[in-house]
PDB file of C-alpha atoms in Angstrom:
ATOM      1  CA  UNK Z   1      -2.545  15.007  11.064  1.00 54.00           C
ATOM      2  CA  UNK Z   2      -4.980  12.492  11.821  1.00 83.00           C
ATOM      3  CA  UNK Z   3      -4.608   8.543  11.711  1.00 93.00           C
ATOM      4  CA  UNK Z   4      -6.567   5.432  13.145  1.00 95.00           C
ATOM      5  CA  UNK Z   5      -5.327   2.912  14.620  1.00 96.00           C
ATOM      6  CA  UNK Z   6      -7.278  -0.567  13.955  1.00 97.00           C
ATOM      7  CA  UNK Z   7      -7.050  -4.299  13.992  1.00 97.00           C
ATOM      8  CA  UNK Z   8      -7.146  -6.039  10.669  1.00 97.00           C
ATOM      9  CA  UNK Z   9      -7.961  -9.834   9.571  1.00 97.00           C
ATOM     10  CA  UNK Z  10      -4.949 -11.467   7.231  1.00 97.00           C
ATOM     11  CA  UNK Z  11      -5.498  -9.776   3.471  1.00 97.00           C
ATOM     12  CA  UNK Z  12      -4.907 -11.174   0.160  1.00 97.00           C
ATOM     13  CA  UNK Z  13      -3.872  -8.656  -2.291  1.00 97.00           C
ATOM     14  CA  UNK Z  14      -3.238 -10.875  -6.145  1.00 97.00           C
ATOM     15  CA  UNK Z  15      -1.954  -8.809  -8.776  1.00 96.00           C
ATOM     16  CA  UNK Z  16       1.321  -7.636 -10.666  1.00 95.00           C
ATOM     17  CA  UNK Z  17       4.620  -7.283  -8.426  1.00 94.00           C
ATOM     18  CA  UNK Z  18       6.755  -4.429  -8.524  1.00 91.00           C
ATOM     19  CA  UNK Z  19       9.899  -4.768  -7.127  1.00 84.00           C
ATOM     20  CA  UNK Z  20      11.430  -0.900  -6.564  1.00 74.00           C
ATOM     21  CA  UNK Z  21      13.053   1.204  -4.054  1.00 61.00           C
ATOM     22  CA  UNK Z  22      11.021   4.304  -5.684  1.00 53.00           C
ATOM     23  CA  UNK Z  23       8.153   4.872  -3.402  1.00 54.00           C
ATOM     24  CA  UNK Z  24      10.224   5.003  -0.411  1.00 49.00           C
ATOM     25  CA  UNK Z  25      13.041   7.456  -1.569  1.00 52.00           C
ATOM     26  CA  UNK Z  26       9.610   9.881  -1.669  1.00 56.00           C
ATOM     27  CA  UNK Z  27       9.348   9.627  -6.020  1.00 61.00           C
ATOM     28  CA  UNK Z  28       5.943   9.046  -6.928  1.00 61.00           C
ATOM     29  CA  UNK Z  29       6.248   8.425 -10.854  1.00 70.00           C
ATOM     30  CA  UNK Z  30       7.692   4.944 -11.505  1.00 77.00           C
ATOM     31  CA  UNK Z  31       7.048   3.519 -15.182  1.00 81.00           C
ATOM     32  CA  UNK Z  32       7.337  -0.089 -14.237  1.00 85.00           C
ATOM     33  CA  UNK Z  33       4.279   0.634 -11.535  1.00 84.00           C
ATOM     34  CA  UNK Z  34       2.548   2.840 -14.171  1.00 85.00           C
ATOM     35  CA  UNK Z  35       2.910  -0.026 -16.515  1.00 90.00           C
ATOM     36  CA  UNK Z  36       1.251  -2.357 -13.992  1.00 91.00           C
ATOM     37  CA  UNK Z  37      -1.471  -0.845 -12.842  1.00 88.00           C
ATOM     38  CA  UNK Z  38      -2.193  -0.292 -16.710  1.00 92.00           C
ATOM     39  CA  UNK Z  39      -2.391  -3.820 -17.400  1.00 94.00           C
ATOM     40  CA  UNK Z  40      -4.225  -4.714 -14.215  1.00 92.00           C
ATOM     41  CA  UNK Z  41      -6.684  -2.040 -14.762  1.00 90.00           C
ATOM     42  CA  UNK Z  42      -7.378  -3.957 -18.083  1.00 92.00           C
ATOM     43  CA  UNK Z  43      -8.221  -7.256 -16.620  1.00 91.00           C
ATOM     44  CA  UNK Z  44     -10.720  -8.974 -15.043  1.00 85.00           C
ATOM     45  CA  UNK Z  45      -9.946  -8.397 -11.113  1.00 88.00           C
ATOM     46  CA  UNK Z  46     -11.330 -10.894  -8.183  1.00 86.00           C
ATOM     47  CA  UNK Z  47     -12.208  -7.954  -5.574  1.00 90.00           C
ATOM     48  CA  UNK Z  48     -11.884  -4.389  -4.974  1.00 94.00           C
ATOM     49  CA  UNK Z  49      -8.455  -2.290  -6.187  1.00 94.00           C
ATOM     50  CA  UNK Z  50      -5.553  -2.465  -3.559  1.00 96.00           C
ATOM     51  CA  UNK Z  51      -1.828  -2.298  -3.402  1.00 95.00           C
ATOM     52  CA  UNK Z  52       0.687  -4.613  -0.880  1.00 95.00           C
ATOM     53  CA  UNK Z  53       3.925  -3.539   0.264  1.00 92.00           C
ATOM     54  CA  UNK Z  54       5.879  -6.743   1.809  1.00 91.00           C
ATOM     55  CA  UNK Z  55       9.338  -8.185   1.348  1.00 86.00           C
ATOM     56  CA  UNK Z  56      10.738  -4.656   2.879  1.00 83.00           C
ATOM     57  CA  UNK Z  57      15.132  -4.817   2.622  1.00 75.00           C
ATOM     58  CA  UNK Z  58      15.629  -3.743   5.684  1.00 67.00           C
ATOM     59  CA  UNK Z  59      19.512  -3.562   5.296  1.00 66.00           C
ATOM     60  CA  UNK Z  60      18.804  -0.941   2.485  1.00 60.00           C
ATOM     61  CA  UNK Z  61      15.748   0.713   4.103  1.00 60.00           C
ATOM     62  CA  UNK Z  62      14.458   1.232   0.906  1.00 64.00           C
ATOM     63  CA  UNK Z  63      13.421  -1.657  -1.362  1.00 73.00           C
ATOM     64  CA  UNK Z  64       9.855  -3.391  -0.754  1.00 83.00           C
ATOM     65  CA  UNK Z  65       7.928  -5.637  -3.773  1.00 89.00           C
ATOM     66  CA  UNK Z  66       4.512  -3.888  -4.378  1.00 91.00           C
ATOM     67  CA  UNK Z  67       1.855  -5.754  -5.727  1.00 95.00           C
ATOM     68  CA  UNK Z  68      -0.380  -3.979  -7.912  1.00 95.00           C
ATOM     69  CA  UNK Z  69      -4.124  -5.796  -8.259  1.00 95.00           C
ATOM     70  CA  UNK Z  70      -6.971  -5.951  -6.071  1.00 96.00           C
ATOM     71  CA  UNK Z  71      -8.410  -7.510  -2.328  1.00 96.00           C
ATOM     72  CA  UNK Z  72      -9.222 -11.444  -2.758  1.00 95.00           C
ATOM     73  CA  UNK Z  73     -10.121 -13.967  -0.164  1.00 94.00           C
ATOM     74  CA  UNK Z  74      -9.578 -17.368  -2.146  1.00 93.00           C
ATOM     75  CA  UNK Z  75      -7.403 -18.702  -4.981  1.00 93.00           C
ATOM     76  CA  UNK Z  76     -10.716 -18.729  -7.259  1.00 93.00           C
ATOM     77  CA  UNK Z  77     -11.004 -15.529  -7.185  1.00 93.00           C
ATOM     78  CA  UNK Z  78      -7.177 -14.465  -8.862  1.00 94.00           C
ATOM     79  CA  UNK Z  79      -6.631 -13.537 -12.373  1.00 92.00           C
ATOM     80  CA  UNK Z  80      -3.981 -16.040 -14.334  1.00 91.00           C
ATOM     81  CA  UNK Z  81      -0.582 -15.007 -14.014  1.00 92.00           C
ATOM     82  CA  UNK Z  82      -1.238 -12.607 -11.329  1.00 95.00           C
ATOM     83  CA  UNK Z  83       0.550 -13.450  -7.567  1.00 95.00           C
ATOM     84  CA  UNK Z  84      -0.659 -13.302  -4.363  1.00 96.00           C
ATOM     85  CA  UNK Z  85       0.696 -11.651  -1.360  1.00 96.00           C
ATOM     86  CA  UNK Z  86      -0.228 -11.816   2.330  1.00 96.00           C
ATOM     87  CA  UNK Z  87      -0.617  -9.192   4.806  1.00 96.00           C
ATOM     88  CA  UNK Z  88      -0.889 -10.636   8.568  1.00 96.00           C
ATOM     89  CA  UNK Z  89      -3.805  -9.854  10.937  1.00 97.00           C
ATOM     90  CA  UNK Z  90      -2.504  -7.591  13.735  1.00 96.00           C
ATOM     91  CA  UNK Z  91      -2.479  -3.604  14.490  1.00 97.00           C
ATOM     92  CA  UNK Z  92      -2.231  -0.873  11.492  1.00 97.00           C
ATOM     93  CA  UNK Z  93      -1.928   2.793  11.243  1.00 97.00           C
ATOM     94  CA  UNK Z  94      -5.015   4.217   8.963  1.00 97.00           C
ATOM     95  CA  UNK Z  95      -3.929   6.980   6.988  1.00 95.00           C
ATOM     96  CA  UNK Z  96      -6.907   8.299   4.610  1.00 93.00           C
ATOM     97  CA  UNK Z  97      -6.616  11.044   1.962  1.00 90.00           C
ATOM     98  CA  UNK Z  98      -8.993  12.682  -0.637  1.00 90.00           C
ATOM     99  CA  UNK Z  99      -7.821  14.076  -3.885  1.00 89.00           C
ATOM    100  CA  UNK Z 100      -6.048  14.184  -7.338  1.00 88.00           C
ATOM    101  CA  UNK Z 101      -2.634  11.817  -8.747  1.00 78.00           C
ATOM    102  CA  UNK Z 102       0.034  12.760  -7.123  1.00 79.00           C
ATOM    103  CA  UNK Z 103      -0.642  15.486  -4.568  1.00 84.00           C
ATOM    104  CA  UNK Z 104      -3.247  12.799  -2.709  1.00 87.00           C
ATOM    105  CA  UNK Z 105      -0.002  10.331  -2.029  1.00 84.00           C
ATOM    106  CA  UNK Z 106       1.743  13.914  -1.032  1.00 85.00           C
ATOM    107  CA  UNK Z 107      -0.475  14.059   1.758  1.00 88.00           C
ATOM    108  CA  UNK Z 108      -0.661  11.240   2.922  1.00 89.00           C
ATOM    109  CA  UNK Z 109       3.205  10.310   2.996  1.00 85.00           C
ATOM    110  CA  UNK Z 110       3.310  13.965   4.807  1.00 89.00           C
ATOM    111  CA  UNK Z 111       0.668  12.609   7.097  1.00 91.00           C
ATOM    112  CA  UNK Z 112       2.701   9.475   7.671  1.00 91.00           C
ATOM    113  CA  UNK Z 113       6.413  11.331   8.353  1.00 89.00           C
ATOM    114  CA  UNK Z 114       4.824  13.338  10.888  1.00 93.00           C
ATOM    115  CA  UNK Z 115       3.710  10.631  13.009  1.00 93.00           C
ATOM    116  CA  UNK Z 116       6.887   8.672  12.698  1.00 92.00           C
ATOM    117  CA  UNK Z 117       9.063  12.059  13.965  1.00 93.00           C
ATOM    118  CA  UNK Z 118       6.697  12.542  16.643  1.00 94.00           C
ATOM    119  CA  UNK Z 119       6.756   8.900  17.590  1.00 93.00           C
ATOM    120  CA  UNK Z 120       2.815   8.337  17.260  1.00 94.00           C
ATOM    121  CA  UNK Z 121       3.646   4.966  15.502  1.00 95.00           C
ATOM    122  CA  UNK Z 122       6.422   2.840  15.350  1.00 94.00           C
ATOM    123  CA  UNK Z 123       6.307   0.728  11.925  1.00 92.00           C
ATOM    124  CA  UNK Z 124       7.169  -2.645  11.611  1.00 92.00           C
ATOM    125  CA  UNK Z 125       7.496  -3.307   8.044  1.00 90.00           C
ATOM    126  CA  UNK Z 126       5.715  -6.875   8.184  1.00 91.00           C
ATOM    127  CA  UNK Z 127       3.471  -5.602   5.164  1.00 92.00           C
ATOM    128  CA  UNK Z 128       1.150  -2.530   4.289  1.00 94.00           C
ATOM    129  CA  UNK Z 129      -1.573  -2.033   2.321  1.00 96.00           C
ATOM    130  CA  UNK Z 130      -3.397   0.538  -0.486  1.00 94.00           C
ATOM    131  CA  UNK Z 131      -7.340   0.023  -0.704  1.00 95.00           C
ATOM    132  CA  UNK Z 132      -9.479   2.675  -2.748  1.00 92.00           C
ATOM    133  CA  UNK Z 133     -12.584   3.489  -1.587  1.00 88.00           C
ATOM    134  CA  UNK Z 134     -13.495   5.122  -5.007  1.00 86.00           C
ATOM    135  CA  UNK Z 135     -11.348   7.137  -7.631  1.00 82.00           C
ATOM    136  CA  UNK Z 136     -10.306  10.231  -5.416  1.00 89.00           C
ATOM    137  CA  UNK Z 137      -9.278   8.443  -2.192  1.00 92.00           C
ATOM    138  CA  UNK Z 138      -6.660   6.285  -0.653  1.00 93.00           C
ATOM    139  CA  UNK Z 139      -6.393   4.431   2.519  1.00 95.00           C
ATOM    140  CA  UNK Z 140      -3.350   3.248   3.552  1.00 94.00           C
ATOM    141  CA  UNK Z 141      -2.711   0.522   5.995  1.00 97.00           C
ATOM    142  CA  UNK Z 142       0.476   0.448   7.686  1.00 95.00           C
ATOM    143  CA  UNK Z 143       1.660  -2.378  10.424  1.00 95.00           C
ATOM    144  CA  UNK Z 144       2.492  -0.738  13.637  1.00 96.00           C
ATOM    145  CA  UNK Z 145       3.776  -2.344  16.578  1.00 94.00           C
ATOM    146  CA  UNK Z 146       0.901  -2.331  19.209  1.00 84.00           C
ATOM    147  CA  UNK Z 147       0.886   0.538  21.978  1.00 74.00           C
TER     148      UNK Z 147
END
């Protein structure tokens, strides 16, 4: 499995907020994130389609709020009645994968695990991010603690 690591400015990420333990007990269908990125994809959006993953529960290990929208780099540029969450600069994982709904986030999750077991990267939950490049790929930021 292949991954980059890279430094990234501070992102913006406005959109929809899911708040779910779903994604990270490995089930990919979740109707309240369906229902989100249906509305969002019915709006106008400020920047290019992305995903957040911040406010992890560490005492669970599960829950984390998603927010479901698009990249922005000022308040201008957000949709009314979306949010806004913030990534920090600092050093992410790059996991990419090419592909259909639901076998693409499959792969990369796969992709993911097997770095963690063999301690390529050691997460540290301070936010991650979803961009996509175009319909059939995902690249997904995660914030790793700098080797």
């Amino acid at each position: 499995m292949q991954f980059e690591i890279v430094e990234r400015d501070e992102t913006w990420v406005a959109g929809l907020p899911v708040r779910s333990p779903r994604r990270a007990l490995r089930k990919l269908r979740d109707r309240d994130l369906e229902a989100a990125w249906a509305t969002v994809l019915h709006q106008d959006l400020g920047g290019p389609l992305a995903c957040s993953y911040t406010d992890y529960s560490t005492e669970l290990g599960t829950f984390n709020t998603q927010v479901v929208g698009y990249e922005c780099t000022s308040f201008d540029q957000v949709t009314r009645g979306h949010i806004i969450s913030r990534l920090p600069a600092g050093t992410y994982a790059r996991f990419s994968s090419l592909g259909n709904f639901p076998q693409i986030m499959t792969d990369l999750w796969t992709q993911i695990a097997y770095a963690e077991e063999h301690n390529q990267i050691k997460r540290t939950y301070s936010g991650d991010l979803e961009c996509y490049p175009h319909a059939y790929k995902i690249d997904l930021y995660l914030a790793v603690a700098a080797r």
